[in-house]
mmCIF file of C-alpha atoms in Angstrom:
data_model
loop_
_atom_site.group_PDB
_atom_site.id
_atom_site.type_symbol
_atom_site.label_atom_id
_atom_site.label_comp_id
_atom_site.label_asym_id
_atom_site.label_seq_id
_atom_site.Cartn_x
_atom_site.Cartn_y
_atom_site.Cartn_z
ATOM 1 C CA MET A 1 86.306 32.771 132.102
ATOM 2 C CA ASP A 2 84.128 32.903 135.165
ATOM 3 C CA THR A 3 86.446 32.057 138.035
ATOM 4 C CA ARG A 4 83.496 31.865 140.445
ATOM 5 C CA LEU A 5 82.666 28.509 138.911
ATOM 6 C CA LEU A 6 86.217 27.241 139.392
ATOM 7 C CA ASP A 7 86.236 28.407 143.013
ATOM 8 C CA ALA A 8 82.778 27.065 143.816
ATOM 9 C CA GLN A 9 82.755 24.379 146.487
ATOM 10 C CA PRO A 10 79.842 22.067 147.192
ATOM 11 C CA THR A 11 77.859 23.142 150.260
ATOM 12 C CA PRO A 12 79.287 21.103 153.136
ATOM 13 C CA LEU A 13 76.845 18.524 154.439
ATOM 14 C CA ALA A 14 75.570 18.910 157.992
ATOM 15 C CA THR A 15 77.162 16.772 160.678
ATOM 16 C CA VAL A 16 74.476 14.389 161.954
ATOM 17 C CA ALA A 17 74.449 13.131 165.554
ATOM 18 C CA PHE A 18 72.663 9.914 166.555
ATOM 19 C CA ALA A 19 71.391 8.774 169.950
ATOM 20 C CA SER A 20 68.767 6.315 171.161
ATOM 21 C CA ASP A 21 67.694 4.167 174.044
ATOM 22 C CA HIS A 22 68.232 0.380 174.143
ATOM 23 C CA ALA A 23 65.110 -0.213 171.998
ATOM 24 C CA GLY A 24 66.612 1.954 169.278
ATOM 25 C CA VAL A 25 70.205 0.711 169.025
ATOM 26 C CA ASP A 26 69.690 -1.555 166.017
ATOM 27 C CA LEU A 27 67.797 1.059 163.998
ATOM 28 C CA LYS A 28 70.393 3.641 165.073
ATOM 29 C CA ALA A 29 73.230 1.471 163.732
ATOM 30 C CA HIS A 30 71.344 0.889 160.471
ATOM 31 C CA LEU A 31 70.623 4.585 159.902
ATOM 32 C CA TYR A 32 74.093 5.663 161.021
ATOM 33 C CA SER A 33 75.695 3.470 158.334
ATOM 34 C CA LEU A 34 73.326 4.708 155.653
ATOM 35 C CA VAL A 35 73.761 8.394 156.503
ATOM 36 C CA GLN A 36 77.532 7.947 156.607
ATOM 37 C CA GLY A 37 77.322 6.254 153.208
ATOM 38 C CA TRP A 38 75.426 9.262 151.850
ATOM 39 C CA GLY A 39 78.489 11.357 152.682
ATOM 40 C CA TYR A 40 77.405 13.112 155.869
ATOM 41 C CA PRO A 41 79.831 13.428 158.768
ATOM 42 C CA VAL A 42 78.234 11.365 161.560
ATOM 43 C CA LEU A 43 78.538 11.079 165.321
ATOM 44 C CA ASP A 44 77.182 8.192 167.442
ATOM 45 C CA LEU A 45 76.410 9.297 171.001
ATOM 46 C CA GLY A 46 75.339 5.844 172.166
ATOM 47 C CA PRO A 47 74.265 3.742 173.828
ATOM 48 C CA GLU A 48 76.174 0.606 172.934
ATOM 49 C CA PRO A 49 74.090 -2.517 172.299
ATOM 50 C CA GLY A 50 73.289 -4.458 175.468
ATOM 51 C CA GLN A 51 72.959 -1.487 177.810
ATOM 52 C CA SER A 52 69.570 -0.617 179.345
ATOM 53 C CA VAL A 53 69.301 3.169 179.513
ATOM 54 C CA ASP A 54 66.781 5.951 180.129
ATOM 55 C CA TYR A 55 65.716 7.822 176.986
ATOM 56 C CA PRO A 56 65.825 11.301 178.610
ATOM 57 C CA ASP A 57 69.567 10.908 179.252
ATOM 58 C CA TYR A 58 70.265 10.281 175.574
ATOM 59 C CA ALA A 59 67.980 13.085 174.415
ATOM 60 C CA ASP A 60 69.977 15.366 176.722
ATOM 61 C CA LYS A 61 73.268 14.066 175.262
ATOM 62 C CA LEU A 62 72.140 14.848 171.750
ATOM 63 C CA ALA A 63 70.860 18.285 172.790
ATOM 64 C CA GLY A 64 74.309 18.946 174.267
ATOM 65 C CA ALA A 65 76.030 17.857 171.061
ATOM 66 C CA LEU A 66 73.864 20.178 168.958
ATOM 67 C CA LYS A 67 74.645 23.032 171.334
ATOM 68 C CA THR A 68 78.413 22.665 171.173
ATOM 69 C CA GLY A 69 78.639 21.495 167.541
ATOM 70 C CA PRO A 70 79.871 20.481 165.071
ATOM 71 C CA ALA A 71 76.649 18.464 164.738
ATOM 72 C CA THR A 72 73.736 20.608 163.577
ATOM 73 C CA LEU A 73 71.137 17.898 162.923
ATOM 74 C CA GLY A 74 70.178 14.887 165.011
ATOM 75 C CA VAL A 75 68.433 11.525 164.861
ATOM 76 C CA LEU A 76 66.820 10.238 168.075
ATOM 77 C CA ILE A 77 65.251 6.812 168.485
ATOM 78 C CA CYS A 78 63.373 5.039 171.266
ATOM 79 C CA GLY A 79 60.701 2.331 171.213
ATOM 80 C CA SER A 80 57.823 4.593 170.189
ATOM 81 C CA GLY A 81 59.800 7.809 169.612
ATOM 82 C CA ILE A 82 57.451 9.551 172.043
ATOM 83 C CA GLY A 83 59.543 9.703 175.202
ATOM 84 C CA ILE A 84 62.751 10.735 173.481
ATOM 85 C CA SER A 85 60.981 13.454 171.443
ATOM 86 C CA ILE A 86 59.359 14.913 174.569
ATOM 87 C CA ALA A 87 62.729 14.925 176.338
ATOM 88 C CA ALA A 88 64.502 16.569 173.397
ATOM 89 C CA ASN A 89 61.901 19.332 173.142
ATOM 90 C CA ARG A 90 62.555 20.330 176.767
ATOM 91 C CA HIS A 91 65.636 22.090 175.299
ATOM 92 C CA ALA A 92 64.913 25.510 173.771
ATOM 93 C CA HIS A 93 67.438 25.054 170.943
ATOM 94 C CA ILE A 94 65.957 21.694 169.878
ATOM 95 C CA ARG A 95 62.986 21.322 167.571
ATOM 96 C CA ALA A 96 62.423 17.563 167.492
ATOM 97 C CA ALA A 97 59.836 16.130 165.100
ATOM 98 C CA LEU A 98 58.497 12.655 165.797
ATOM 99 C CA VAL A 99 57.692 11.227 162.384
ATOM 100 C CA SER A 100 56.302 7.971 161.068
ATOM 101 C CA ASP A 101 56.295 8.895 157.368
ATOM 102 C CA THR A 102 58.445 10.691 154.800
ATOM 103 C CA LEU A 103 56.145 13.655 154.191
ATOM 104 C CA SER A 104 56.190 14.550 157.884
ATOM 105 C CA ALA A 105 59.989 14.502 157.769
ATOM 106 C CA GLN A 106 59.904 17.011 154.913
ATOM 107 C CA LEU A 107 57.290 19.270 156.546
ATOM 108 C CA ALA A 108 59.287 19.252 159.785
ATOM 109 C CA ARG A 109 62.211 20.891 157.984
ATOM 110 C CA GLU A 110 60.177 23.151 155.658
ATOM 111 C CA HIS A 111 57.693 24.573 158.165
ATOM 112 C CA ASN A 112 59.219 24.015 161.603
ATOM 113 C CA ASN A 113 62.950 24.181 160.846
ATOM 114 C CA ALA A 114 63.262 21.013 162.926
ATOM 115 C CA ASN A 115 66.846 20.092 163.771
ATOM 116 C CA VAL A 116 66.065 16.626 165.145
ATOM 117 C CA ILE A 117 64.069 13.755 163.666
ATOM 118 C CA ALA A 118 62.673 11.294 166.215
ATOM 119 C CA LEU A 119 61.651 7.758 165.311
ATOM 120 C CA GLY A 120 59.942 4.836 167.039
ATOM 121 C CA ALA A 121 61.977 1.690 166.433
ATOM 122 C CA ARG A 122 59.079 -0.601 167.349
ATOM 123 C CA LEU A 123 56.652 1.165 165.009
ATOM 124 C CA ILE A 124 58.469 2.202 161.842
ATOM 125 C CA GLY A 125 60.301 -0.229 159.573
ATOM 126 C CA PRO A 126 63.958 0.278 158.654
ATOM 127 C CA ASP A 127 63.360 1.246 155.006
ATOM 128 C CA LEU A 128 60.648 3.785 155.754
ATOM 129 C CA ALA A 129 62.788 5.193 158.574
ATOM 130 C CA ALA A 130 65.706 5.542 156.148
ATOM 131 C CA ASP A 131 63.509 7.260 153.553
ATOM 132 C CA ALA A 132 62.216 9.695 156.186
ATOM 133 C CA VAL A 133 65.746 10.490 157.391
ATOM 134 C CA LYS A 134 66.954 10.967 153.816
ATOM 135 C CA ARG A 135 64.148 13.436 153.089
ATOM 136 C CA PHE A 136 64.731 15.200 156.417
ATOM 137 C CA LEU A 137 68.422 15.724 155.623
ATOM 138 C CA ALA A 138 67.742 16.802 152.036
ATOM 139 C CA THR A 139 65.102 19.428 152.882
ATOM 140 C CA GLY A 140 65.749 23.010 153.972
ATOM 141 C CA PHE A 141 63.675 25.470 155.965
ATOM 142 C CA ASP A 142 61.102 27.230 153.799
ATOM 143 C CA GLY A 143 62.002 30.488 155.536
ATOM 144 C CA GLY A 144 58.676 32.182 154.784
ATOM 145 C CA GLU A 145 57.625 34.951 157.140
ATOM 146 C CA ARG A 146 54.710 33.057 158.729
ATOM 147 C CA HIS A 147 56.794 29.963 159.386
ATOM 148 C CA ALA A 148 59.726 32.004 160.703
ATOM 149 C CA ARG A 149 57.433 33.921 163.085
ATOM 150 C CA ARG A 150 56.017 30.672 164.473
ATOM 151 C CA VAL A 151 59.427 29.031 164.824
ATOM 152 C CA ALA A 152 60.676 32.130 166.655
ATOM 153 C CA LYS A 153 57.880 31.609 169.201
ATOM 154 C CA LEU A 154 59.299 28.132 169.991
ATOM 155 C CA GLY A 155 62.649 29.598 171.050
ATOM 156 C CA MET B 1 25.989 -7.014 202.808
ATOM 157 C CA ASP B 2 29.072 -5.300 201.466
ATOM 158 C CA THR B 3 28.258 -1.590 201.634
ATOM 159 C CA ARG B 4 31.436 -0.752 199.723
ATOM 160 C CA LEU B 5 29.689 -1.950 196.582
ATOM 161 C CA LEU B 6 26.642 0.219 197.237
ATOM 162 C CA ASP B 7 28.808 3.265 197.867
ATOM 163 C CA ALA B 8 31.043 2.722 194.841
ATOM 164 C CA GLN B 9 30.906 5.547 192.310
ATOM 165 C CA PRO B 10 32.238 5.348 188.771
ATOM 166 C CA THR B 11 35.647 7.017 188.416
ATOM 167 C CA PRO B 12 34.945 10.519 187.107
ATOM 168 C CA LEU B 13 36.159 10.983 183.549
ATOM 169 C CA ALA B 14 38.996 13.430 182.931
ATOM 170 C CA THR B 15 38.129 16.869 181.592
ATOM 171 C CA VAL B 16 39.627 17.111 178.099
ATOM 172 C CA ALA B 17 40.808 20.434 176.633
ATOM 173 C CA PHE B 18 41.108 21.011 172.877
ATOM 174 C CA ALA B 19 43.168 23.570 170.939
ATOM 175 C CA SER B 20 44.533 23.803 167.413
ATOM 176 C CA ASP B 21 45.724 26.169 164.748
ATOM 177 C CA HIS B 22 43.610 27.133 161.716
ATOM 178 C CA ALA B 23 44.589 23.914 159.882
ATOM 179 C CA GLY B 24 43.170 21.892 162.765
ATOM 180 C CA VAL B 25 39.810 23.549 163.452
ATOM 181 C CA ASP B 26 37.668 21.063 161.529
ATOM 182 C CA LEU B 27 39.316 18.005 163.071
ATOM 183 C CA LYS B 28 39.126 19.720 166.462
ATOM 184 C CA ALA B 29 35.359 20.236 166.087
ATOM 185 C CA HIS B 30 34.901 16.618 164.986
ATOM 186 C CA LEU B 31 36.882 15.179 167.900
ATOM 187 C CA TYR B 32 35.359 17.596 170.424
ATOM 188 C CA SER B 33 31.847 16.361 169.549
ATOM 189 C CA LEU B 34 32.879 12.717 169.732
ATOM 190 C CA VAL B 35 34.692 13.044 173.060
ATOM 191 C CA GLN B 36 31.739 14.968 174.495
ATOM 192 C CA GLY B 37 29.463 12.192 173.240
ATOM 193 C CA TRP B 38 31.603 9.631 175.062
ATOM 194 C CA GLY B 39 30.723 11.436 178.290
ATOM 195 C CA TYR B 40 33.906 13.402 178.984
ATOM 196 C CA PRO B 41 33.669 17.001 180.171
ATOM 197 C CA VAL B 42 35.236 19.031 177.333
ATOM 198 C CA LEU B 43 36.705 22.488 176.875
ATOM 199 C CA ASP B 44 37.385 24.183 173.502
ATOM 200 C CA LEU B 45 40.202 26.733 173.748
ATOM 201 C CA GLY B 46 39.940 27.793 170.111
ATOM 202 C CA PRO B 47 40.555 29.110 167.611
ATOM 203 C CA GLU B 48 37.232 29.733 165.893
ATOM 204 C CA PRO B 49 37.013 28.716 162.222
ATOM 205 C CA GLY B 50 38.251 31.429 159.848
ATOM 206 C CA GLN B 51 41.032 32.807 162.057
ATOM 207 C CA SER B 52 44.688 32.423 161.020
ATOM 208 C CA VAL B 53 46.738 31.820 164.150
ATOM 209 C CA ASP B 54 50.197 30.729 165.285
ATOM 210 C CA TYR B 55 50.331 27.181 166.686
ATOM 211 C CA PRO B 56 52.665 28.069 169.596
ATOM 212 C CA ASP B 57 50.033 30.436 171.019
ATOM 213 C CA TYR B 58 47.428 27.673 171.167
ATOM 214 C CA ALA B 59 49.879 25.137 172.600
ATOM 215 C CA ASP B 60 50.581 27.694 175.332
ATOM 216 C CA LYS B 61 46.834 28.171 175.945
ATOM 217 C CA LEU B 62 46.333 24.459 176.410
ATOM 218 C CA ALA B 63 49.378 24.204 178.665
ATOM 219 C CA GLY B 64 47.860 26.994 180.772
ATOM 220 C CA ALA B 65 44.525 25.177 180.978
ATOM 221 C CA LEU B 66 46.187 21.957 182.132
ATOM 222 C CA LYS B 67 48.116 23.899 184.769
ATOM 223 C CA THR B 68 45.071 25.600 186.292
ATOM 224 C CA GLY B 69 42.578 22.737 185.759
ATOM 225 C CA PRO B 70 40.002 21.333 185.696
ATOM 226 C CA ALA B 71 41.272 19.882 182.404
ATOM 227 C CA THR B 72 43.860 17.154 182.959
ATOM 228 C CA LEU B 73 44.189 15.814 179.410
ATOM 229 C CA GLY B 74 44.517 17.687 176.121
ATOM 230 C CA VAL B 75 44.163 17.293 172.372
ATOM 231 C CA LEU B 76 46.311 19.548 170.160
ATOM 232 C CA ILE B 77 46.059 19.745 166.374
ATOM 233 C CA CYS B 78 47.977 21.579 163.668
ATOM 234 C CA GLY B 79 48.643 20.741 160.008
ATOM 235 C CA SER B 80 51.334 18.135 160.682
ATOM 236 C CA GLY B 81 51.099 18.020 164.489
ATOM 237 C CA ILE B 82 54.827 18.746 164.626
ATOM 238 C CA GLY B 83 54.895 22.438 165.465
ATOM 239 C CA ILE B 84 52.169 22.271 168.096
ATOM 240 C CA SER B 85 53.761 19.222 169.780
ATOM 241 C CA ILE B 86 57.167 20.941 169.966
ATOM 242 C CA ALA B 87 55.540 24.054 171.449
ATOM 243 C CA ALA B 88 53.572 22.046 174.015
ATOM 244 C CA ASN B 89 56.659 20.144 175.172
ATOM 245 C CA ARG B 90 58.396 23.432 176.022
ATOM 246 C CA HIS B 91 56.231 23.299 179.180
ATOM 247 C CA ALA B 92 57.626 21.079 181.932
ATOM 248 C CA HIS B 93 54.172 19.864 183.048
ATOM 249 C CA ILE B 94 53.181 18.808 179.511
ATOM 250 C CA ARG B 95 54.061 15.470 177.961
ATOM 251 C CA ALA B 96 52.696 15.769 174.432
ATOM 252 C CA ALA B 97 52.773 12.720 172.163
ATOM 253 C CA LEU B 98 52.471 13.287 168.427
ATOM 254 C CA VAL B 99 50.742 10.181 167.126
ATOM 255 C CA SER B 100 49.610 8.915 163.750
ATOM 256 C CA ASP B 101 48.229 5.571 164.915
ATOM 257 C CA THR B 102 46.249 4.034 167.752
ATOM 258 C CA LEU B 103 49.038 1.937 169.271
ATOM 259 C CA SER B 104 51.211 5.027 169.712
ATOM 260 C CA ALA B 105 48.333 6.708 171.531
ATOM 261 C CA GLN B 106 48.173 3.764 173.934
ATOM 262 C CA LEU B 107 51.951 3.595 174.475
ATOM 263 C CA ALA B 108 52.048 7.333 175.110
ATOM 264 C CA ARG B 109 49.775 6.858 178.138
ATOM 265 C CA GLU B 110 51.185 3.517 179.329
ATOM 266 C CA HIS B 111 54.900 4.292 179.131
ATOM 267 C CA ASN B 112 55.209 8.094 179.043
ATOM 268 C CA ASN B 113 52.160 9.154 181.073
ATOM 269 C CA ALA B 114 51.465 11.632 178.278
ATOM 270 C CA ASN B 115 48.791 14.191 179.151
ATOM 271 C CA VAL B 116 48.427 15.582 175.623
ATOM 272 C CA ILE B 117 47.836 13.851 172.294
ATOM 273 C CA ALA B 118 48.962 15.829 169.242
ATOM 274 C CA LEU B 119 47.624 15.139 165.750
ATOM 275 C CA GLY B 120 48.358 16.344 162.218
ATOM 276 C CA ALA B 121 45.083 17.278 160.537
ATOM 277 C CA ARG B 122 46.598 17.097 157.053
ATOM 278 C CA LEU B 123 48.070 13.648 157.632
ATOM 279 C CA ILE B 124 45.678 11.565 159.730
ATOM 280 C CA GLY B 125 42.099 10.879 158.712
ATOM 281 C CA PRO B 126 39.180 11.691 161.035
ATOM 282 C CA ASP B 127 38.301 8.084 161.921
ATOM 283 C CA LEU B 128 41.862 7.052 162.736
ATOM 284 C CA ALA B 129 42.303 10.258 164.726
ATOM 285 C CA ALA B 130 39.133 9.450 166.675
ATOM 286 C CA ASP B 131 40.296 5.897 167.351
ATOM 287 C CA ALA B 132 43.671 7.180 168.584
ATOM 288 C CA VAL B 133 42.021 9.738 170.880
ATOM 289 C CA LYS B 134 39.610 7.106 172.227
ATOM 290 C CA ARG B 135 42.492 4.764 173.069
ATOM 291 C CA PHE B 136 44.505 7.626 174.577
ATOM 292 C CA LEU B 137 41.628 8.569 176.893
ATOM 293 C CA ALA B 138 40.887 4.960 177.843
ATOM 294 C CA THR B 139 44.476 4.035 178.763
ATOM 295 C CA GLY B 140 46.202 4.677 182.074
ATOM 296 C CA PHE B 141 49.840 5.033 183.014
ATOM 297 C CA ASP B 142 51.515 1.669 183.496
ATOM 298 C CA GLY B 143 53.238 3.043 186.595
ATOM 299 C CA GLY B 144 56.103 0.564 186.527
ATOM 300 C CA GLU B 145 59.321 1.640 188.208
ATOM 301 C CA ARG B 146 61.355 1.978 184.987
ATOM 302 C CA HIS B 147 58.692 4.044 183.254
ATOM 303 C CA ALA B 148 58.124 6.223 186.312
ATOM 304 C CA ARG B 149 61.868 6.895 186.639
ATOM 305 C CA ARG B 150 62.078 7.983 182.996
ATOM 306 C CA VAL B 151 58.962 10.153 183.189
ATOM 307 C CA ALA B 152 60.386 11.818 186.320
ATOM 308 C CA LYS B 153 63.441 12.804 184.259
ATOM 309 C CA LEU B 154 61.167 14.722 181.871
ATOM 310 C CA GLY B 155 59.877 16.984 184.673
#
């Protein structure tokens, strides 16, 4: 009997942190519920609905959460996704990919080892956003030498 | 006679710098020719076709060119646009917007005062890319207090 099989545990799923600005709160709530339903530990860093906030503050919050853990992946949302992705990428330990399609979400993990997916709530619909997030979470870093060398230069 | 009208000069067009990785050289050449044809002073920072390069190096080159001038706006291209946009946003004076549509290109200028448009050569077609770049170059920063406050937090 191979006891390794008995002892084998499923790989624990990454803890996923969520943050947005006011334009992104509804999409954040939608994606948070879905990702939680898929079995991932989740963390909502705000804001609450009804607040008007500045996207750089919430990008910084999420960057802080990924620094301290336990969250290792993040979802950031603003109106276009542009401002919050720029703000997130000011942090050397964040590789935030602004995506508007599922393939980009996959390539962001495979080639760039992205740890944050950024979305524009006014531009992407909720189902496509969910599909992109699902693919992002399900894809690992390709780890090839060329990609690793380029990612190292982002550090 | 109102001499102000006689003295009025057209606003000089921004100098636009271009850089890419190997996956982006063809789209770079296409957009460079178009933007030059629209009357903008242009600057090609490479690479030449046939080289294999690392996208962070060319993001850094473009960031350097926007720091020293005369270029004040930039176009960056890699396979997905993700890696080169992350690399560009490591620089505090760069606000690089990865876009896959024309409205995003406009919002990037209006709301985020983006000075770089990033494109994914494997994901966006040449005509849509051209339309996005045209809109990006033609749009100014909205300058409203909320937007300015948020952009200042990216600095």
